[in-house]
PDB file of C-alpha atoms and ligand atoms in Angstrom:
ATOM      1  CA  MET A   1       6.255  -8.790  27.633  1.00  0.00           C
ATOM      2  CA  ALA A   2       7.584  -8.643  24.052  1.00  0.00           C
ATOM      3  CA  ASN A   3       8.460  -5.212  22.640  1.00  0.00           C
ATOM      4  CA  ALA A   4       8.406  -3.705  19.143  1.00  0.00           C
ATOM      5  CA  ALA A   5      12.063  -4.536  18.516  1.00  0.00           C
ATOM      6  CA  ASP A   6      11.298  -8.244  18.975  1.00  0.00           C
ATOM      7  CA  LEU A   7       8.750  -8.303  16.169  1.00  0.00           C
ATOM      8  CA  ILE A   8      10.930  -6.194  13.875  1.00  0.00           C
ATOM      9  CA  SER A   9      13.928  -8.459  14.386  1.00  0.00           C
ATOM     10  CA  LEU A  10      11.924 -11.710  14.118  1.00  0.00           C
ATOM     11  CA  ILE A  11      10.688 -10.582  10.694  1.00  0.00           C
ATOM     12  CA  ALA A  12      14.131  -9.314   9.695  1.00  0.00           C
ATOM     13  CA  ASN A  13      15.527 -12.746  10.650  1.00  0.00           C
ATOM     14  CA  LEU A  14      12.727 -14.533   8.733  1.00  0.00           C
ATOM     15  CA  LYS A  15      11.524 -16.414  11.823  1.00  0.00           C
ATOM     16  CA  GLU A  16       8.130 -17.533  10.586  1.00  0.00           C
ATOM     17  CA  ASP A  17       6.682 -19.481  13.536  1.00  0.00           C
ATOM     18  CA  GLU A  18       8.013 -17.086  16.174  1.00  0.00           C
ATOM     19  CA  THR A  19       6.628 -14.098  14.260  1.00  0.00           C
ATOM     20  CA  ILE A  20       3.164 -15.629  14.029  1.00  0.00           C
ATOM     21  CA  ALA A  21       3.196 -16.578  17.734  1.00  0.00           C
ATOM     22  CA  LEU A  22       4.308 -13.089  18.755  1.00  0.00           C
ATOM     23  CA  VAL A  23       1.646 -11.383  16.629  1.00  0.00           C
ATOM     24  CA  ARG A  24      -1.023 -13.679  18.110  1.00  0.00           C
ATOM     25  CA  GLY A  25       0.185 -12.677  21.580  1.00  0.00           C
ATOM     26  CA  LYS A  26       0.205  -8.958  20.760  1.00  0.00           C
ATOM     27  CA  LEU A  27      -3.324  -9.126  19.348  1.00  0.00           C
ATOM     28  CA  ALA A  28      -4.561 -11.101  22.372  1.00  0.00           C
ATOM     29  CA  ALA A  29      -2.973  -8.462  24.634  1.00  0.00           C
ATOM     30  CA  GLY A  30      -4.918  -5.742  22.812  1.00  0.00           C
ATOM     31  CA  GLU A  31      -1.997  -4.005  21.089  1.00  0.00           C
ATOM     32  CA  ASN A  32      -3.082  -1.472  18.446  1.00  0.00           C
ATOM     33  CA  PRO A  33      -3.087  -3.388  15.107  1.00  0.00           C
ATOM     34  CA  LEU A  34      -1.875  -0.304  13.219  1.00  0.00           C
ATOM     35  CA  TYR A  35       1.192  -0.262  15.451  1.00  0.00           C
ATOM     36  CA  ILE A  36       1.787  -3.938  14.596  1.00  0.00           C
ATOM     37  CA  VAL A  37       1.516  -3.100  10.861  1.00  0.00           C
ATOM     38  CA  SER A  38       4.130  -0.387  11.297  1.00  0.00           C
ATOM     39  CA  GLN A  39       6.514  -2.799  13.069  1.00  0.00           C
ATOM     40  CA  CYS A  40       6.021  -5.335  10.255  1.00  0.00           C
ATOM     41  CA  GLN A  41       6.844  -2.652   7.693  1.00  0.00           C
ATOM     42  CA  GLN A  42      10.083  -1.840   9.563  1.00  0.00           C
ATOM     43  CA  GLY A  43      10.993  -5.549   9.669  1.00  0.00           C
ATOM     44  CA  MET A  44      10.324  -5.865   5.924  1.00  0.00           C
ATOM     45  CA  ARG A  45      12.509  -2.817   5.315  1.00  0.00           C
ATOM     46  CA  MET A  46      15.366  -4.582   7.109  1.00  0.00           C
ATOM     47  CA  VAL A  47      14.825  -7.677   4.949  1.00  0.00           C
ATOM     48  CA  GLY A  48      15.103  -5.368   1.919  1.00  0.00           C
ATOM     49  CA  GLU A  49      18.349  -3.867   3.273  1.00  0.00           C
ATOM     50  CA  ARG A  50      19.824  -7.329   3.817  1.00  0.00           C
ATOM     51  CA  TYR A  51      18.841  -8.273   0.274  1.00  0.00           C
ATOM     52  CA  LYS A  52      20.520  -5.134  -1.062  1.00  0.00           C
ATOM     53  CA  GLU A  53      23.687  -5.912   0.896  1.00  0.00           C
ATOM     54  CA  GLY A  54      23.789  -9.463  -0.485  1.00  0.00           C
ATOM     55  CA  GLN A  55      23.059 -11.076   2.859  1.00  0.00           C
ATOM     56  CA  TYR A  56      19.702 -12.416   1.590  1.00  0.00           C
ATOM     57  CA  PHE A  57      18.727 -13.573  -1.877  1.00  0.00           C
ATOM     58  CA  ILE A  58      15.395 -13.582  -3.705  1.00  0.00           C
ATOM     59  CA  ALA A  59      14.274 -16.570  -1.579  1.00  0.00           C
ATOM     60  CA  GLY A  60      14.566 -14.285   1.461  1.00  0.00           C
ATOM     61  CA  LEU A  61      12.224 -11.732  -0.121  1.00  0.00           C
ATOM     62  CA  ILE A  62       9.762 -14.507  -0.991  1.00  0.00           C
ATOM     63  CA  MET A  63       9.933 -15.896   2.555  1.00  0.00           C
ATOM     64  CA  ALA A  64       9.403 -12.424   4.071  1.00  0.00           C
ATOM     65  CA  GLY A  65       6.419 -11.899   1.773  1.00  0.00           C
ATOM     66  CA  GLU A  66       4.912 -15.200   2.917  1.00  0.00           C
ATOM     67  CA  ILE A  67       5.410 -14.305   6.599  1.00  0.00           C
ATOM     68  CA  LEU A  68       3.705 -10.931   6.129  1.00  0.00           C
ATOM     69  CA  ARG A  69       0.852 -12.568   4.212  1.00  0.00           C
ATOM     70  CA  GLN A  70       0.182 -14.884   7.167  1.00  0.00           C
ATOM     71  CA  VAL A  71       0.462 -12.020   9.650  1.00  0.00           C
ATOM     72  CA  MET A  72      -2.105 -10.027   7.664  1.00  0.00           C
ATOM     73  CA  GLU A  73      -4.496 -12.980   7.649  1.00  0.00           C
ATOM     74  CA  LEU A  74      -4.340 -12.960  11.459  1.00  0.00           C
ATOM     75  CA  MET A  75      -4.661  -9.189  11.645  1.00  0.00           C
ATOM     76  CA  GLU A  76      -7.593  -8.658   9.284  1.00  0.00           C
ATOM     77  CA  PRO A  77     -10.454  -8.953  11.824  1.00  0.00           C
ATOM     78  CA  PHE A  78      -8.584  -6.750  14.302  1.00  0.00           C
ATOM     79  CA  LEU A  79      -7.794  -4.083  11.722  1.00  0.00           C
ATOM     80  CA  THR A  80     -11.417  -4.062  10.641  1.00  0.00           C
ATOM     81  CA  ASP A  81     -12.549  -3.572  14.254  1.00  0.00           C
ATOM     82  CA  SER A  82     -10.005  -0.817  14.863  1.00  0.00           C
ATOM     83  CA  GLN A  83     -11.502   1.459  12.216  1.00  0.00           C
ATOM     84  CA  ASP A  84     -14.120   4.149  12.630  1.00  0.00           C
ATOM     85  CA  GLU A  85     -17.469   2.374  12.968  1.00  0.00           C
ATOM     86  CA  ASN A  86     -19.388   5.611  12.595  1.00  0.00           C
ATOM     87  CA  CYS A  87     -17.839   6.355   9.252  1.00  0.00           C
ATOM     88  CA  GLN A  88     -20.561   6.594   6.600  1.00  0.00           C
ATOM     89  CA  HIS A  89     -20.085   4.952   3.239  1.00  0.00           C
ATOM     90  CA  SER A  90     -18.431   7.598   1.128  1.00  0.00           C
ATOM     91  CA  GLY A  91     -16.492   7.774  -2.067  1.00  0.00           C
ATOM     92  CA  THR A  92     -15.015   5.398  -4.589  1.00  0.00           C
ATOM     93  CA  MET A  93     -11.402   4.684  -5.322  1.00  0.00           C
ATOM     94  CA  ILE A  94      -9.486   2.703  -7.913  1.00  0.00           C
ATOM     95  CA  LEU A  95      -6.352   1.085  -6.541  1.00  0.00           C
ATOM     96  CA  GLY A  96      -3.595  -0.847  -8.279  1.00  0.00           C
ATOM     97  CA  THR A  97       0.111  -1.627  -8.372  1.00  0.00           C
ATOM     98  CA  VAL A  98       1.531  -0.002 -11.489  1.00  0.00           C
ATOM     99  CA  LYS A  99       3.039  -1.668 -14.573  1.00  0.00           C
ATOM    100  CA  GLU A 100       6.344  -3.575 -14.007  1.00  0.00           C
ATOM    101  CA  ASP A 101       5.688  -3.988 -10.270  1.00  0.00           C
ATOM    102  CA  ILE A 102       4.168  -7.067  -8.607  1.00  0.00           C
ATOM    103  CA  HIS A 103       4.456  -6.056  -4.921  1.00  0.00           C
ATOM    104  CA  ASP A 104       0.963  -6.153  -3.455  1.00  0.00           C
ATOM    105  CA  LEU A 105       1.161  -6.760   0.298  1.00  0.00           C
ATOM    106  CA  GLY A 106       1.170  -3.047   1.141  1.00  0.00           C
ATOM    107  CA  LYS A 107      -1.575  -2.319  -1.400  1.00  0.00           C
ATOM    108  CA  ASN A 108      -3.720  -5.048   0.143  1.00  0.00           C
ATOM    109  CA  ILE A 109      -3.251  -3.586   3.628  1.00  0.00           C
ATOM    110  CA  VAL A 110      -4.264  -0.107   2.508  1.00  0.00           C
ATOM    111  CA  LYS A 111      -7.241  -1.596   0.648  1.00  0.00           C
ATOM    112  CA  MET A 112      -8.390  -3.322   3.843  1.00  0.00           C
ATOM    113  CA  LEU A 113      -8.143  -0.099   5.864  1.00  0.00           C
ATOM    114  CA  LEU A 114      -9.846   2.091   3.264  1.00  0.00           C
ATOM    115  CA  THR A 115     -12.687  -0.420   2.907  1.00  0.00           C
ATOM    116  CA  CYS A 116     -13.180  -0.383   6.684  1.00  0.00           C
ATOM    117  CA  ASN A 117     -13.406   3.405   6.420  1.00  0.00           C
ATOM    118  CA  GLY A 118     -16.395   3.182   4.094  1.00  0.00           C
ATOM    119  CA  ILE A 119     -14.572   3.801   0.809  1.00  0.00           C
ATOM    120  CA  SER A 120     -15.528   1.488  -2.107  1.00  0.00           C
ATOM    121  CA  ILE A 121     -12.327   0.117  -3.558  1.00  0.00           C
ATOM    122  CA  TYR A 122     -11.908  -1.248  -7.083  1.00  0.00           C
ATOM    123  CA  ASP A 123      -8.692  -3.220  -6.916  1.00  0.00           C
ATOM    124  CA  LEU A 124      -7.065  -3.666 -10.329  1.00  0.00           C
ATOM    125  CA  GLY A 125      -4.333  -5.978  -9.003  1.00  0.00           C
ATOM    126  CA  VAL A 126      -0.649  -5.760  -9.881  1.00  0.00           C
ATOM    127  CA  ASP A 127       1.425  -4.867 -12.961  1.00  0.00           C
ATOM    128  CA  VAL A 128      -1.444  -2.672 -14.159  1.00  0.00           C
ATOM    129  CA  PRO A 129      -0.762  -0.795 -17.433  1.00  0.00           C
ATOM    130  CA  PRO A 130      -1.647   2.930 -17.685  1.00  0.00           C
ATOM    131  CA  GLU A 131      -4.392   2.209 -20.243  1.00  0.00           C
ATOM    132  CA  LYS A 132      -6.142  -0.120 -17.792  1.00  0.00           C
ATOM    133  CA  PHE A 133      -6.252   2.633 -15.135  1.00  0.00           C
ATOM    134  CA  VAL A 134      -7.806   4.986 -17.691  1.00  0.00           C
ATOM    135  CA  GLU A 135     -10.301   2.380 -18.950  1.00  0.00           C
ATOM    136  CA  GLU A 136     -11.489   1.659 -15.402  1.00  0.00           C
ATOM    137  CA  ALA A 137     -11.558   5.346 -14.472  1.00  0.00           C
ATOM    138  CA  VAL A 138     -13.877   6.043 -17.415  1.00  0.00           C
ATOM    139  CA  ARG A 139     -16.131   3.165 -16.326  1.00  0.00           C
ATOM    140  CA  ILE A 140     -16.184   3.847 -12.569  1.00  0.00           C
ATOM    141  CA  GLN A 141     -15.721   7.628 -12.371  1.00  0.00           C
ATOM    142  CA  PRO A 142     -13.848   7.320  -9.044  1.00  0.00           C
ATOM    143  CA  ASP A 143     -13.174  10.135  -6.596  1.00  0.00           C
ATOM    144  CA  ILE A 144      -9.598   8.977  -6.072  1.00  0.00           C
ATOM    145  CA  ILE A 145      -7.089   6.860  -7.987  1.00  0.00           C
ATOM    146  CA  GLY A 146      -4.375   5.216  -5.884  1.00  0.00           C
ATOM    147  CA  LEU A 147      -1.169   3.942  -7.462  1.00  0.00           C
ATOM    148  CA  SER A 148       1.108   1.625  -5.512  1.00  0.00           C
ATOM    149  CA  GLY A 149       4.768   1.037  -6.395  1.00  0.00           C
ATOM    150  CA  LEU A 150       7.837  -0.250  -4.568  1.00  0.00           C
ATOM    151  CA  ILE A 151      10.565  -0.634  -7.152  1.00  0.00           C
ATOM    152  CA  SER A 152      12.406   2.101  -9.046  1.00  0.00           C
ATOM    153  CA  ALA A 153      10.886   0.951 -12.340  1.00  0.00           C
ATOM    154  CA  SER A 154       7.443   1.720 -10.944  1.00  0.00           C
ATOM    155  CA  TYR A 155       8.145   5.472 -10.853  1.00  0.00           C
ATOM    156  CA  GLU A 156       8.325   5.670 -14.645  1.00  0.00           C
ATOM    157  CA  SER A 157       5.059   3.681 -14.829  1.00  0.00           C
ATOM    158  CA  MET A 158       3.450   6.046 -12.316  1.00  0.00           C
ATOM    159  CA  LYS A 159       4.571   9.050 -14.359  1.00  0.00           C
ATOM    160  CA  GLU A 160       3.189   7.516 -17.558  1.00  0.00           C
ATOM    161  CA  THR A 161      -0.088   6.542 -15.857  1.00  0.00           C
ATOM    162  CA  ILE A 162      -0.588   9.977 -14.282  1.00  0.00           C
ATOM    163  CA  ALA A 163       0.170  11.804 -17.551  1.00  0.00           C
ATOM    164  CA  LEU A 164      -2.345   9.642 -19.408  1.00  0.00           C
ATOM    165  CA  LEU A 165      -4.979  10.033 -16.687  1.00  0.00           C
ATOM    166  CA  ARG A 166      -4.541  13.824 -16.660  1.00  0.00           C
ATOM    167  CA  ARG A 167      -4.785  14.017 -20.452  1.00  0.00           C
ATOM    168  CA  GLU A 168      -7.900  11.832 -20.630  1.00  0.00           C
ATOM    169  CA  SER A 169      -9.630  13.439 -17.641  1.00  0.00           C
ATOM    170  CA  GLU A 170      -9.538  16.865 -19.349  1.00  0.00           C
ATOM    171  CA  LYS A 171     -12.896  15.856 -20.876  1.00  0.00           C
ATOM    172  CA  TRP A 172     -14.429  14.420 -17.686  1.00  0.00           C
ATOM    173  CA  ASP A 173     -16.866  16.355 -15.488  1.00  0.00           C
ATOM    174  CA  LYS A 174     -15.479  14.784 -12.355  1.00  0.00           C
ATOM    175  CA  LYS A 175     -11.681  14.851 -12.121  1.00  0.00           C
ATOM    176  CA  PRO A 176     -10.248  12.277  -9.727  1.00  0.00           C
ATOM    177  CA  HIS A 177      -7.508  13.003  -7.198  1.00  0.00           C
ATOM    178  CA  ILE A 178      -4.401  10.884  -7.699  1.00  0.00           C
ATOM    179  CA  ILE A 179      -2.412   9.561  -4.748  1.00  0.00           C
ATOM    180  CA  ILE A 180       0.717   7.409  -4.872  1.00  0.00           C
ATOM    181  CA  GLY A 181       1.945   5.079  -2.122  1.00  0.00           C
ATOM    182  CA  GLY A 182       4.828   2.742  -1.325  1.00  0.00           C
ATOM    183  CA  GLY A 183       7.593   2.316   1.220  1.00  0.00           C
ATOM    184  CA  GLN A 184      10.229   4.200  -0.801  1.00  0.00           C
ATOM    185  CA  ILE A 185       7.972   7.035  -2.000  1.00  0.00           C
ATOM    186  CA  ASP A 186       8.927  10.579  -0.957  1.00  0.00           C
ATOM    187  CA  GLU A 187       8.311  14.198  -1.966  1.00  0.00           C
ATOM    188  CA  GLN A 188      10.955  14.025  -4.699  1.00  0.00           C
ATOM    189  CA  ILE A 189       9.324  11.000  -6.338  1.00  0.00           C
ATOM    190  CA  SER A 190       5.920  12.612  -6.017  1.00  0.00           C
ATOM    191  CA  GLN A 191       7.221  15.649  -7.939  1.00  0.00           C
ATOM    192  CA  LEU A 192       8.930  13.449 -10.495  1.00  0.00           C
ATOM    193  CA  VAL A 193       5.748  11.528 -11.303  1.00  0.00           C
ATOM    194  CA  GLY A 194       3.546  14.618 -11.135  1.00  0.00           C
ATOM    195  CA  THR A 195       1.152  14.183  -8.243  1.00  0.00           C
ATOM    196  CA  ASP A 196       0.273  16.275  -5.199  1.00  0.00           C
ATOM    197  CA  TYR A 197      -0.458  13.448  -2.804  1.00  0.00           C
ATOM    198  CA  TRP A 198       1.917  10.741  -1.632  1.00  0.00           C
ATOM    199  CA  VAL A 199       2.257   8.484   1.410  1.00  0.00           C
ATOM    200  CA  SER A 200       4.685   5.831   2.597  1.00  0.00           C
ATOM    201  CA  GLU A 201       2.419   4.126   5.102  1.00  0.00           C
ATOM    202  CA  ALA A 202      -1.219   3.061   5.120  1.00  0.00           C
ATOM    203  CA  ASP A 203      -2.506   4.944   8.148  1.00  0.00           C
ATOM    204  CA  THR A 204      -1.555   8.329   6.668  1.00  0.00           C
ATOM    205  CA  GLY A 205      -2.985   7.154   3.338  1.00  0.00           C
ATOM    206  CA  VAL A 206      -6.371   6.608   4.964  1.00  0.00           C
ATOM    207  CA  LYS A 207      -6.269  10.073   6.564  1.00  0.00           C
ATOM    208  CA  VAL A 208      -5.343  11.774   3.275  1.00  0.00           C
ATOM    209  CA  CYS A 209      -8.049   9.923   1.315  1.00  0.00           C
ATOM    210  CA  ARG A 210     -10.712  10.737   3.897  1.00  0.00           C
ATOM    211  CA  LYS A 211      -9.717  14.406   3.831  1.00  0.00           C
ATOM    212  CA  LEU A 212      -9.853  14.499   0.021  1.00  0.00           C
ATOM    213  CA  LEU A 213     -13.311  12.908   0.030  1.00  0.00           C
ATOM    214  CA  LEU A 214     -14.556  15.324   2.645  1.00  0.00           C
ATOM    215  CA  GLU A 215     -13.351  18.276   0.570  1.00  0.00           C
ATOM    216  CA  LYS A 216     -15.040  16.805  -2.500  1.00  0.00           C
ATOM    217  CA  GLY A 217     -18.247  16.336  -0.520  1.00  0.00           C
ATOM    218  CA  ALA A 218     -18.365  12.655  -1.536  1.00  0.00           C
TER     219      ALA A 218
HETATM  220  C1  B12 B   1       8.439  -8.831   0.151  1.00  0.00           C
HETATM  221  C2  B12 B   1       9.230  -8.203  -0.981  1.00  0.00           C
HETATM  222  C3  B12 B   1       9.131  -8.804  -2.244  1.00  0.00           C
HETATM  223  C4  B12 B   1       8.122  -9.910  -2.561  1.00  0.00           C
HETATM  224  C5  B12 B   1       6.738  -9.242  -2.719  1.00  0.00           C
HETATM  225  C6  B12 B   1       5.569 -10.158  -2.352  1.00  0.00           C
HETATM  226  C7  B12 B   1       4.252  -9.442  -2.549  1.00  0.00           C
HETATM  227  N1  B12 B   1       3.228 -10.252  -2.829  1.00  0.00           N
HETATM  228  O1  B12 B   1       4.119  -8.224  -2.454  1.00  0.00           O
HETATM  229  C8  B12 B   1       8.696 -10.490  -3.893  1.00  0.00           C
HETATM  230  C9  B12 B   1       9.551 -11.718  -3.601  1.00  0.00           C
HETATM  231  C10 B12 B   1       7.672 -10.872  -4.966  1.00  0.00           C
HETATM  232  C11 B12 B   1       9.602  -9.356  -4.368  1.00  0.00           C
HETATM  233  C12 B12 B   1      10.100  -9.254  -5.657  1.00  0.00           C
HETATM  234  C13 B12 B   1      11.031  -8.306  -6.062  1.00  0.00           C
HETATM  235  N2  B12 B   1      11.599  -7.358  -5.289  1.00  0.00           N
HETATM  236 CO1  B12 B   1      10.966  -6.907  -3.512  1.00  0.00          CO
HETATM  237  N3  B12 B   1      10.761  -6.506  -1.711  1.00  0.00           N
HETATM  238  C14 B12 B   1      10.037  -7.042  -0.768  1.00  0.00           C
HETATM  239  C15 B12 B   1      10.245  -6.274   0.562  1.00  0.00           C
HETATM  240  C16 B12 B   1      11.230  -7.073   1.422  1.00  0.00           C
HETATM  241  C17 B12 B   1       9.011  -5.988   1.385  1.00  0.00           C
HETATM  242  C18 B12 B   1       7.845  -5.299   0.645  1.00  0.00           C
HETATM  243  C19 B12 B   1       6.661  -5.225   1.579  1.00  0.00           C
HETATM  244  O2  B12 B   1       5.732  -6.022   1.493  1.00  0.00           O
HETATM  245  N4  B12 B   1       6.712  -4.310   2.570  1.00  0.00           N
HETATM  246  C20 B12 B   1       5.732  -4.223   3.656  1.00  0.00           C
HETATM  247  C21 B12 B   1       4.528  -3.378   3.261  1.00  0.00           C
HETATM  248  C22 B12 B   1       3.516  -3.369   4.411  1.00  0.00           C
HETATM  249  O3  B12 B   1       4.989  -2.056   3.054  1.00  0.00           O
HETATM  250  P1  B12 B   1       4.682  -1.225   1.704  1.00  0.00           P
HETATM  251  O4  B12 B   1       4.604  -2.142   0.562  1.00  0.00           O
HETATM  252  O5  B12 B   1       5.603  -0.102   1.671  1.00  0.00           O
HETATM  253  O6  B12 B   1       3.175  -0.707   1.913  1.00  0.00           O
HETATM  254  C23 B12 B   1       2.795   0.197   2.941  1.00  0.00           C
HETATM  255  C24 B12 B   1       2.779   1.662   2.502  1.00  0.00           C
HETATM  256  O7  B12 B   1       3.773   1.960   1.571  1.00  0.00           O
HETATM  257  C25 B12 B   1       1.379   1.923   2.050  1.00  0.00           C
HETATM  258  N5  B12 B   1       1.046   1.766   0.620  1.00  0.00           N
HETATM  259  C26 B12 B   1       1.516   0.902  -0.277  1.00  0.00           C
HETATM  260  N6  B12 B   1       0.950   1.101  -1.460  1.00  0.00           N
HETATM  261  C27 B12 B   1       0.062   2.099  -1.334  1.00  0.00           C
HETATM  262  C28 B12 B   1      -0.800   2.705  -2.252  1.00  0.00           C
HETATM  263  C29 B12 B   1      -1.609   3.761  -1.835  1.00  0.00           C
HETATM  264  C30 B12 B   1      -2.528   4.410  -2.822  1.00  0.00           C
HETATM  265  C31 B12 B   1      -1.573   4.198  -0.487  1.00  0.00           C
HETATM  266  C32 B12 B   1      -2.470   5.299  -0.031  1.00  0.00           C
HETATM  267  C33 B12 B   1      -0.697   3.589   0.436  1.00  0.00           C
HETATM  268  C34 B12 B   1       0.106   2.549   0.005  1.00  0.00           C
HETATM  269  O8  B12 B   1       0.587   1.032   2.824  1.00  0.00           O
HETATM  270  C35 B12 B   1       1.344  -0.109   3.260  1.00  0.00           C
HETATM  271  C36 B12 B   1       1.083  -0.341   4.737  1.00  0.00           C
HETATM  272  O9  B12 B   1       1.590   0.692   5.537  1.00  0.00           O
HETATM  273  C37 B12 B   1      10.858  -4.926   0.030  1.00  0.00           C
HETATM  274  C38 B12 B   1      11.703  -4.141   1.035  1.00  0.00           C
HETATM  275  C39 B12 B   1      11.017  -2.850   1.480  1.00  0.00           C
HETATM  276  N7  B12 B   1      11.792  -1.868   1.833  1.00  0.00           N
HETATM  277  O10 B12 B   1       9.835  -2.723   1.483  1.00  0.00           O
HETATM  278  C40 B12 B   1      11.623  -5.425  -1.212  1.00  0.00           C
HETATM  279  C41 B12 B   1      11.912  -4.448  -2.380  1.00  0.00           C
HETATM  280  C42 B12 B   1      10.746  -3.546  -2.639  1.00  0.00           C
HETATM  281  N8  B12 B   1      12.096  -5.376  -3.508  1.00  0.00           N
HETATM  282  C43 B12 B   1      13.070  -5.042  -4.269  1.00  0.00           C
HETATM  283  C44 B12 B   1      13.464  -5.762  -5.433  1.00  0.00           C
HETATM  284  C45 B12 B   1      14.761  -5.324  -6.102  1.00  0.00           C
HETATM  285  C46 B12 B   1      12.682  -6.817  -5.940  1.00  0.00           C
HETATM  286  C47 B12 B   1      12.932  -7.588  -7.248  1.00  0.00           C
HETATM  287  C48 B12 B   1      13.361  -6.720  -8.449  1.00  0.00           C
HETATM  288  C49 B12 B   1      13.953  -8.703  -6.955  1.00  0.00           C
HETATM  289  C50 B12 B   1      14.363  -9.527  -8.174  1.00  0.00           C
HETATM  290  N9  B12 B   1      15.650  -9.470  -8.483  1.00  0.00           N
HETATM  291  O11 B12 B   1      13.565 -10.164  -8.818  1.00  0.00           O
HETATM  292  C51 B12 B   1      11.541  -8.231  -7.469  1.00  0.00           C
HETATM  293  C52 B12 B   1      10.641  -7.290  -8.275  1.00  0.00           C
HETATM  294  C53 B12 B   1       9.530  -7.985  -8.952  1.00  0.00           C
HETATM  295  C54 B12 B   1       8.615  -6.959  -9.621  1.00  0.00           C
HETATM  296  N10 B12 B   1       8.685  -6.835 -10.930  1.00  0.00           N
HETATM  297  O12 B12 B   1       7.863  -6.267  -8.933  1.00  0.00           O
HETATM  298  C55 B12 B   1      13.747  -3.761  -3.839  1.00  0.00           C
HETATM  299  C56 B12 B   1      13.380  -2.568  -4.705  1.00  0.00           C
HETATM  300  C57 B12 B   1      14.573  -1.642  -4.922  1.00  0.00           C
HETATM  301  C58 B12 B   1      14.317  -0.621  -5.961  1.00  0.00           C
HETATM  302  N11 B12 B   1      14.581   0.622  -5.593  1.00  0.00           N
HETATM  303  O13 B12 B   1      13.915  -0.885  -7.067  1.00  0.00           O
HETATM  304  C59 B12 B   1      13.311  -3.660  -2.327  1.00  0.00           C
HETATM  305  C60 B12 B   1      13.167  -2.229  -1.790  1.00  0.00           C
HETATM  306  C61 B12 B   1      14.383  -4.418  -1.510  1.00  0.00           C
HETATM  307  C62 B12 B   1      15.742  -3.712  -1.539  1.00  0.00           C
HETATM  308  N12 B12 B   1      16.047  -2.877  -0.576  1.00  0.00           N
HETATM  309  O14 B12 B   1      16.507  -3.945  -2.436  1.00  0.00           O
HETATM  310  N13 B12 B   1       9.867  -8.487  -3.358  1.00  0.00           N
END
């Protein structure tokens, strides 16, 4: 029986076919899909470390991205099934990867999970400028705005976006909560960009968003 370390190291070593076969096996054996997501994230982190150390180049990042994309295609029906079926439709959320950043695999995973939890998601895509977040927030009047970012440059974009959203929402009746997410996000970054809510993995993100919606009575 394969263990977590196998999947993490197959991804870290960019073994495409073996990764797909192992994930198929894990899903067939009934392993919790959220646990598989977490192993994939750890494997991707190791790819990132190897890139930073000069062991991999940009092609390695691209390859890792392609492997995770295929894994997520396999996982989608299982992730959908794993979510709370009794959850009523509640709340709306705008989600996007901030300006300068094009990483979207993590954002797409969190979108999938939030949708399965009954939250209507408006996905603005990647490299989204602050003005676009504001424009869509005025149009949709969401309960929550989620900003995704993985590279250092995204923190400045998050800060800019949050400042603009706060300034504009002064005049709105309904002020949205703002949550940031991404593998490198921590408390320090959350303070730097000026938000109260941050997560570095999707499962916690879903819990935080559901709690915020419950408090809002959405
Ligand atoms: C794959 C990858 C790429 C792919 C991305 C493909 C894609 N479509 O997304 C490609 C090849 C495009 C890429 C490009 C680059 N990359 Co890159 N990339 C990665 C890598 C290896 C994995 C990212 C990933 O998918 N992780 C897996 C997912 C599942 O995790 P996640 O994104 O963190 O998302 C989870 C949570 O954070 C959460 N979440 C995410 N967003 C949100 C939002 C909300 C609201 C919520 C609630 C939750 C949430 O849910 C997800 C599931 O749990 C990371 C390494 C790492 N540590 O992550 C480097 C990494 C992010 N990349 C890096 C770099 C440097 C780059 C480039 C600048 C390289 C270059 N020289 O061009 C470019 C940047 C391009 C740009 N302008 O954005 C650096 C960033 C370093 C830094 N501090 O700035 C990293 C950390 C690698 C490293 N250690 O050096 N990259």
